[in-house]
Coordinates of N, CA and C in Angstrom, one line a residue:
X1 N -59.4 -113.7 56.3 CA -58.6 -113.2 57.4 C -58.6 -111.7 57.4
X2 N -58.0 -111.2 58.5 CA -57.9 -109.7 58.6 C -56.4 -109.4 58.8
X3 N -56.1 -108.1 58.4 CA -54.8 -107.6 58.6 C -54.7 -107.4 60.1
X4 N -53.6 -107.9 60.8 CA -53.5 -107.8 62.2 C -52.9 -106.4 62.6
X5 N -53.7 -105.4 62.7 CA -53.2 -104.1 63.1 C -52.8 -104.1 64.6
X6 N -51.8 -103.3 64.9 CA -51.4 -103.2 66.3 C -52.5 -102.7 67.2
X7 N -52.5 -103.1 68.4 CA -53.6 -102.8 69.4 C -53.8 -101.3 69.6
X8 N -52.8 -100.5 69.3 CA -53.0 -99.1 69.5 C -53.7 -98.4 68.3
X9 N -53.9 -99.1 67.2 CA -54.7 -98.6 66.1 C -56.2 -99.0 66.4
X10 N -57.0 -98.0 66.8 CA -58.3 -98.3 67.3 C -59.4 -98.2 66.2
X11 N -59.2 -99.1 65.2 CA -60.2 -99.2 64.1 C -60.1 -100.5 63.5
X12 N -61.1 -100.9 62.7 CA -61.1 -102.1 62.0 C -60.2 -102.0 60.8
X13 N -59.6 -103.2 60.4 CA -58.7 -103.1 59.2 C -59.6 -102.9 58.0
X14 N -58.9 -102.4 56.9 CA -59.6 -102.1 55.7 C -58.7 -102.8 54.6
X15 N -59.3 -102.8 53.4 CA -58.6 -103.5 52.2 C -57.3 -102.7 51.9
X16 N -57.3 -101.4 52.2 CA -56.0 -100.6 51.9 C -54.9 -101.0 52.8
X17 N -55.2 -101.6 54.0 CA -54.2 -102.0 54.9 C -53.3 -103.1 54.4
X18 N -53.8 -103.9 53.5 CA -53.0 -105.1 53.0 C -51.8 -104.6 52.3
X19 N -51.8 -103.4 51.7 CA -50.6 -102.8 51.1 C -49.9 -101.8 52.0
X20 N -50.8 -100.9 52.7 CA -50.2 -99.9 53.5 C -49.5 -100.4 54.8
X21 N -50.0 -101.5 55.3 CA -49.4 -102.1 56.5 C -48.4 -103.1 56.1
X22 N -47.3 -102.7 55.4 CA -46.2 -103.6 55.0 C -45.0 -102.7 54.8
X23 N -43.9 -103.2 55.2 CA -42.6 -102.5 54.9 C -42.2 -102.6 53.5
X24 N -41.5 -101.6 53.0 CA -41.1 -101.6 51.6 C -40.0 -102.6 51.3
X25 N -39.3 -103.1 52.4 CA -38.2 -104.0 52.2 C -38.6 -105.4 52.5
X26 N -39.9 -105.7 52.8 CA -40.3 -107.1 53.1 C -40.2 -107.9 51.8
X27 N -39.7 -109.1 52.0 CA -39.5 -110.0 50.9 C -40.0 -111.4 51.1
X28 N -40.0 -111.9 52.4 CA -40.3 -113.2 52.7 C -41.6 -113.3 53.5
X29 N -42.5 -114.1 53.0 CA -43.8 -114.3 53.7 C -43.6 -115.2 55.0
X30 N -44.4 -114.9 56.0 CA -44.3 -115.8 57.2 C -44.6 -115.1 58.5
X31 N -44.6 -113.8 58.5 CA -44.9 -113.1 59.8 C -46.4 -112.9 59.9
X32 N -46.8 -112.8 61.2 CA -48.3 -112.6 61.4 C -48.5 -111.1 61.4
X33 N -47.4 -110.3 61.4 CA -47.6 -108.8 61.4 C -46.3 -108.2 60.9
X34 N -46.5 -106.9 60.4 CA -45.3 -106.2 60.0 C -44.7 -105.5 61.2
X35 N -43.3 -105.3 61.1 CA -42.6 -104.6 62.2 C -43.0 -103.1 62.0
X36 N -43.8 -102.7 62.9 CA -44.4 -101.3 62.8 C -43.4 -100.2 62.8
X37 N -42.2 -100.4 63.4 CA -41.2 -99.3 63.4 C -40.7 -99.0 62.0
X38 N -40.8 -100.0 61.1 CA -40.3 -99.9 59.8 C -41.3 -99.4 58.8
X39 N -42.5 -99.1 59.2 CA -43.5 -98.7 58.3 C -43.2 -97.3 57.7
X40 N -42.5 -96.5 58.4 CA -42.2 -95.1 57.9 C -41.0 -95.1 57.0
X41 N -40.3 -96.2 56.8 CA -39.2 -96.3 55.9 C -39.7 -96.4 54.5
X42 N -39.3 -95.5 53.6 CA -39.7 -95.4 52.2 C -38.5 -95.7 51.4
X43 N -38.7 -95.9 50.1 CA -37.5 -96.0 49.2 C -36.7 -94.7 49.2
X44 N -37.3 -93.6 49.4 CA -36.6 -92.3 49.5 C -35.8 -92.2 50.8
X45 N -36.3 -92.7 51.9 CA -35.5 -92.7 53.1 C -34.3 -93.6 53.0
X46 N -34.5 -94.8 52.4 CA -33.3 -95.7 52.1 C -32.3 -95.1 51.2
X47 N -32.7 -94.4 50.2 CA -31.8 -93.7 49.3 C -31.1 -92.6 50.0
X48 N -31.8 -91.8 50.8 CA -31.1 -90.7 51.6 C -30.1 -91.3 52.5
X49 N -30.4 -92.4 53.2 CA -29.4 -93.0 54.1 C -28.1 -93.4 53.3
X50 N -28.3 -94.0 52.1 CA -27.2 -94.4 51.3 C -26.4 -93.2 50.8
X51 N -27.1 -92.1 50.5 CA -26.4 -90.8 50.1 C -25.6 -90.3 51.2
X52 N -26.0 -90.5 52.4 CA -25.2 -90.0 53.6 C -24.2 -91.1 54.1
X53 N -24.0 -92.1 53.3 CA -23.0 -93.2 53.5 C -23.4 -94.0 54.8
X54 N -24.7 -94.1 55.0 CA -25.2 -94.9 56.2 C -25.6 -96.2 55.6
X55 N -24.9 -97.3 56.0 CA -25.2 -98.6 55.4 C -26.4 -99.2 56.0
X56 N -27.1 -100.0 55.3 CA -28.2 -100.8 55.8 C -27.9 -102.3 55.6
X57 N -28.4 -103.0 56.6 CA -28.2 -104.5 56.5 C -29.6 -105.0 56.8
X58 N -30.0 -106.1 56.2 CA -31.3 -106.7 56.3 C -31.3 -108.1 56.8
X59 N -32.3 -108.3 57.6 CA -32.6 -109.7 58.2 C -34.1 -109.9 58.2
X60 N -34.5 -111.1 58.5 CA -35.9 -111.4 58.5 C -36.3 -112.0 59.9
X61 N -37.2 -111.4 60.5 CA -37.8 -112.0 61.7 C -39.3 -112.3 61.4
X62 N -39.7 -113.5 61.5 CA -41.1 -113.8 61.3 C -41.8 -113.6 62.6
X63 N -42.4 -112.5 62.7 CA -43.1 -112.1 63.9 C -44.2 -113.1 64.3
X64 N -44.2 -113.5 65.5 CA -45.2 -114.5 66.0 C -46.4 -113.9 66.6
X65 N -47.4 -114.7 66.8 CA -48.7 -114.3 67.3 C -48.5 -113.7 68.7
X66 N -47.4 -114.0 69.4 CA -47.2 -113.5 70.8 C -47.0 -112.0 70.8
X67 N -46.7 -111.4 69.7 CA -46.5 -109.9 69.6 C -47.8 -109.2 70.0
X68 N -49.0 -109.9 69.9 CA -50.2 -109.3 70.3 C -50.7 -109.8 71.6
X69 N -50.0 -110.7 72.2 CA -50.4 -111.3 73.5 C -50.0 -110.4 74.7
X70 N -51.0 -110.0 75.4 CA -50.7 -109.1 76.6 C -50.2 -110.0 77.7
X71 N -49.4 -109.4 78.5 CA -48.9 -110.0 79.7 C -50.0 -110.0 80.8
X72 N -50.5 -111.2 81.1 CA -51.5 -111.3 82.1 C -51.1 -112.1 83.3
X73 N -49.9 -112.7 83.3 CA -49.4 -113.4 84.4 C -49.0 -112.5 85.5
X74 N -49.0 -113.0 86.7 CA -48.6 -112.1 87.8 C -47.1 -111.8 87.9
X75 N -46.3 -112.8 87.3 CA -44.8 -112.6 87.2 C -44.4 -112.9 85.7
X76 N -43.3 -112.2 85.3 CA -42.8 -112.5 84.0 C -42.4 -113.9 83.7
X77 N -42.0 -114.6 84.8 CA -41.6 -116.0 84.7 C -42.7 -116.9 84.3
X78 N -43.9 -116.5 84.6 CA -45.1 -117.2 84.3 C -45.7 -116.9 82.9
X79 N -45.2 -115.8 82.3 CA -45.6 -115.4 81.0 C -44.9 -116.2 79.9
X80 N -45.6 -117.0 79.1 CA -44.9 -117.8 78.1 C -45.0 -117.0 76.7
X81 N -43.8 -116.8 76.1 CA -43.7 -116.2 74.8 C -43.9 -117.2 73.7
X82 N -44.5 -116.8 72.7 CA -44.6 -117.7 71.5 C -43.3 -117.6 70.8
X83 N -43.0 -118.7 70.1 CA -41.7 -118.8 69.3 C -41.8 -118.0 68.0
X84 N -40.7 -117.4 67.6 CA -40.6 -116.7 66.3 C -39.4 -117.3 65.7
X85 N -39.3 -117.2 64.4 CA -38.1 -117.6 63.7 C -37.5 -116.5 62.8
X86 N -36.2 -116.6 62.6 CA -35.5 -115.6 61.9 C -34.6 -116.2 60.8
X87 N -34.3 -115.4 59.8 CA -33.4 -115.7 58.7 C -32.4 -114.6 58.6
X88 N -31.1 -115.0 58.7 CA -30.0 -114.0 58.5 C -29.0 -114.6 57.6
X89 N -28.6 -113.8 56.6 CA -27.5 -114.3 55.7 C -26.2 -114.0 56.3
X90 N -25.2 -114.8 55.8 CA -23.8 -114.7 56.2 C -23.3 -113.3 55.8
X91 N -23.8 -112.8 54.6 CA -23.5 -111.5 54.2 C -23.9 -110.4 55.2
X92 N -25.1 -110.5 55.8 CA -25.5 -109.6 56.8 C -24.6 -109.7 58.0
X93 N -24.3 -110.9 58.4 CA -23.4 -111.1 59.6 C -22.1 -110.4 59.3
X94 N -21.5 -110.5 58.1 CA -20.3 -109.9 57.8 C -20.4 -108.4 57.9
X95 N -21.5 -107.8 57.3 CA -21.7 -106.4 57.4 C -21.8 -105.9 58.9
X96 N -22.5 -106.6 59.7 CA -22.6 -106.3 61.1 C -21.3 -106.4 61.8
X97 N -20.5 -107.4 61.5 CA -19.2 -107.6 62.2 C -18.2 -106.5 61.8
X98 N -18.4 -105.8 60.7 CA -17.5 -104.8 60.2 C -17.8 -103.4 60.8
X99 N -18.9 -103.3 61.4 CA -19.4 -102.0 62.0 C -18.4 -101.6 63.1
X100 N -17.9 -100.4 63.0 CA -17.0 -99.9 64.1 C -17.7 -99.0 65.1
X101 N -18.8 -98.5 64.8 CA -19.6 -97.7 65.8 C -20.9 -98.4 66.2
X102 N -21.8 -97.7 66.6 CA -23.1 -98.3 67.1 C -23.9 -98.9 65.9
X103 N -24.6 -100.0 66.2 CA -25.5 -100.6 65.2 C -26.9 -100.1 65.6
X104 N -27.6 -99.4 64.7 CA -28.9 -98.9 65.0 C -30.0 -99.8 64.4
X105 N -30.8 -100.2 65.3 CA -31.9 -101.1 64.8 C -33.1 -100.3 64.6
X106 N -33.9 -100.7 63.6 CA -35.2 -100.0 63.4 C -36.2 -100.9 64.1
X107 N -36.5 -100.5 65.4 CA -37.5 -101.1 66.2 C -37.1 -102.4 66.9
X108 N -38.0 -102.8 67.8 CA -37.7 -103.9 68.7 C -37.7 -105.3 67.9
X109 N -38.4 -105.3 66.8 CA -38.4 -106.6 66.0 C -37.0 -106.9 65.6
X110 N -36.3 -105.9 65.0 CA -35.0 -106.1 64.5 C -34.0 -106.2 65.7
X111 N -34.2 -105.5 66.7 CA -33.4 -105.5 67.9 C -33.4 -106.9 68.5
X112 N -34.5 -107.5 68.7 CA -34.5 -108.9 69.3 C -33.9 -109.9 68.4
X113 N -33.9 -109.7 67.1 CA -33.2 -110.6 66.2 C -31.7 -110.4 66.4
X114 N -31.2 -109.2 66.5 CA -29.8 -108.9 66.7 C -29.3 -109.5 68.0
X115 N -30.1 -109.3 69.1 CA -29.8 -109.9 70.4 C -29.8 -111.4 70.3
X116 N -30.7 -112.0 69.6 CA -30.7 -113.5 69.5 C -29.5 -114.0 68.8
X117 N -29.0 -113.2 67.8 CA -27.8 -113.7 67.1 C -26.6 -113.8 68.1
X118 N -26.5 -112.8 69.0 CA -25.5 -112.8 70.0 C -25.6 -114.1 70.9
X119 N -26.8 -114.3 71.5 CA -27.1 -115.4 72.4 C -27.0 -116.7 71.7
X120 N -27.4 -116.8 70.5 CA -27.2 -118.0 69.7 C -25.8 -118.4 69.5
X121 N -24.9 -117.4 69.3 CA -23.5 -117.6 69.1 C -22.9 -118.1 70.4
X122 N -23.4 -117.6 71.6 CA -22.9 -118.0 72.9 C -23.3 -119.5 73.1
X123 N -24.5 -119.8 72.7 CA -25.0 -121.2 72.8 C -24.2 -122.1 71.9
X124 N -23.9 -121.7 70.7 CA -23.2 -122.6 69.7 C -21.8 -122.9 70.2
X125 N -21.2 -121.9 70.9 CA -19.8 -122.1 71.4 C -19.8 -123.2 72.5
X126 N -20.9 -123.3 73.3 CA -21.0 -124.3 74.3 C -21.5 -125.6 73.7
X127 N -22.2 -125.6 72.6 CA -22.7 -126.8 72.0 C -22.5 -126.8 70.5
X128 N -21.2 -126.8 70.0 CA -20.9 -126.6 68.6 C -21.5 -127.7 67.7
X129 N -21.9 -128.8 68.2 CA -22.4 -129.9 67.4 C -24.0 -129.9 67.4
X130 N -24.6 -128.8 67.8 CA -26.1 -128.8 67.8 C -26.6 -129.0 66.4
X131 N -27.7 -129.7 66.2 CA -28.3 -129.9 64.9 C -28.9 -128.6 64.5
X132 N -28.8 -128.3 63.2 CA -29.3 -127.0 62.7 C -30.8 -126.8 62.9
X133 N -31.5 -127.9 62.9 CA -33.0 -127.8 63.2 C -33.3 -127.5 64.6
X134 N -32.2 -127.6 65.5 CA -32.4 -127.3 66.9 C -31.9 -125.9 67.3
X135 N -31.5 -125.1 66.3 CA -31.0 -123.7 66.6 C -32.1 -122.9 67.1
X136 N -32.0 -122.5 68.3 CA -33.0 -121.6 69.0 C -32.4 -121.0 70.2
X137 N -33.0 -120.0 70.7 CA -32.7 -119.4 72.0 C -34.0 -119.3 72.8
X138 N -34.0 -120.1 73.8 CA -35.2 -120.2 74.7 C -35.4 -118.9 75.4
X139 N -36.6 -118.7 75.8 CA -37.1 -117.5 76.5 C -36.2 -117.0 77.6
X140 N -35.7 -118.0 78.4 CA -34.9 -117.6 79.6 C -33.4 -118.0 79.4
X141 N -33.0 -118.5 78.3 CA -31.6 -119.0 78.1 C -30.6 -117.8 78.2
X142 N -30.8 -116.6 77.7 CA -29.8 -115.6 77.9 C -29.4 -115.3 79.3
X143 N -30.2 -115.6 80.3 CA -29.9 -115.4 81.7 C -29.0 -116.5 82.2
X144 N -28.9 -117.6 81.4 CA -28.1 -118.7 81.9 C -26.8 -118.9 81.1
X145 N -26.7 -118.2 80.0 CA -25.5 -118.3 79.1 C -24.4 -117.3 79.6
X146 N -23.2 -117.5 79.3 CA -22.1 -116.7 79.9 C -22.1 -115.2 79.3
X147 N -22.2 -115.0 78.0 CA -22.2 -113.7 77.5 C -20.9 -112.9 77.7
X148 N -19.8 -113.6 77.5 CA -18.5 -113.0 77.8 C -17.8 -112.3 76.6
X149 N -18.4 -112.5 75.4 CA -17.8 -111.9 74.2 C -18.4 -110.6 73.8
X150 N -17.6 -109.9 73.0 CA -18.2 -108.7 72.4 C -19.2 -109.1 71.3
X151 N -20.0 -108.2 70.9 CA -20.9 -108.5 69.8 C -20.2 -108.9 68.5
X152 N -19.1 -108.2 68.2 CA -18.3 -108.5 67.0 C -17.7 -109.9 67.1
X153 N -17.1 -110.2 68.3 CA -16.6 -111.6 68.5 C -17.6 -112.7 68.3
X154 N -18.8 -112.4 68.8 CA -19.9 -113.4 68.7 C -20.3 -113.5 67.2
X155 N -20.4 -112.4 66.5 CA -20.7 -112.5 65.0 C -19.6 -113.3 64.3
X156 N -18.4 -113.0 64.6 CA -17.3 -113.7 63.9 C -17.3 -115.2 64.2
X157 N -17.7 -115.6 65.4 CA -17.8 -117.0 65.7 C -19.0 -117.6 64.9
X158 N -20.1 -116.9 64.8 CA -21.3 -117.3 64.1 C -20.9 -117.5 62.6
X159 N -20.2 -116.6 62.1 CA -19.8 -116.7 60.6 C -18.9 -117.9 60.4
X160 N -18.0 -118.2 61.4 CA -17.1 -119.3 61.3 C -18.0 -120.6 61.4
X161 N -18.9 -120.6 62.3 CA -19.8 -121.8 62.4 C -20.6 -122.0 61.1
X162 N -21.1 -120.9 60.5 CA -21.8 -121.1 59.2 C -20.9 -121.6 58.1
X163 N -19.6 -121.1 58.1 CA -18.6 -121.6 57.1 C -18.4 -123.1 57.3
X164 N -18.2 -123.5 58.5 CA -18.0 -125.0 58.7 C -19.2 -125.8 58.3
X165 N -20.4 -125.2 58.3 CA -21.6 -126.0 58.0 C -22.0 -125.7 56.5
X166 N -21.1 -124.9 55.8 CA -21.4 -124.5 54.4 C -22.7 -123.9 54.2
X167 N -23.0 -122.9 55.1 CA -24.3 -122.2 55.1 C -24.1 -120.8 54.6
X168 N -25.0 -120.3 53.7 CA -24.9 -118.9 53.3 C -25.9 -118.1 54.1
X169 N -26.8 -118.8 54.8 CA -27.7 -118.1 55.7 C -28.0 -119.1 56.8
X170 N -28.5 -118.5 57.9 CA -28.9 -119.3 59.1 C -30.4 -119.0 59.4
X171 N -31.1 -120.1 59.7 CA -32.5 -119.9 60.1 C -32.6 -120.5 61.5
X172 N -33.1 -119.7 62.4 CA -33.2 -120.1 63.8 C -34.5 -119.6 64.4

């Protein structure tokens, strides 16, 4: 196989890319690509953030093949996105719920996971008995869900749901 370099890198992959094209905080295998916005984060950057009392929280999004799929449909409604799956610990949910100011995401990969947490919480409130293997947010579902809570309220509901299911993490 080849290292799937982003389309804006106009060269063939090399053996050095297997290490260079990976974030320092990656722990779980499963993505087809690294989240490129995080490639500039080094252990020194993480230490500097901590020294400045800037907290970090970690989650996992297994980037799908659709990240490389160009939009070729004439309308977005006709463009089908590939599914991705994410893992978020209850500890991370707790950290996020305690934030009093803005939550800063490193890149769109992390951002779409944070957005999915919100919409999944909205969906769970409408369907609290959903089976855990059916946890997902469809491509167009956010446009049909109410979205009436704050992000903190949604996270608190999500934590409550995890508690009732005796879950230390959620995979969706």
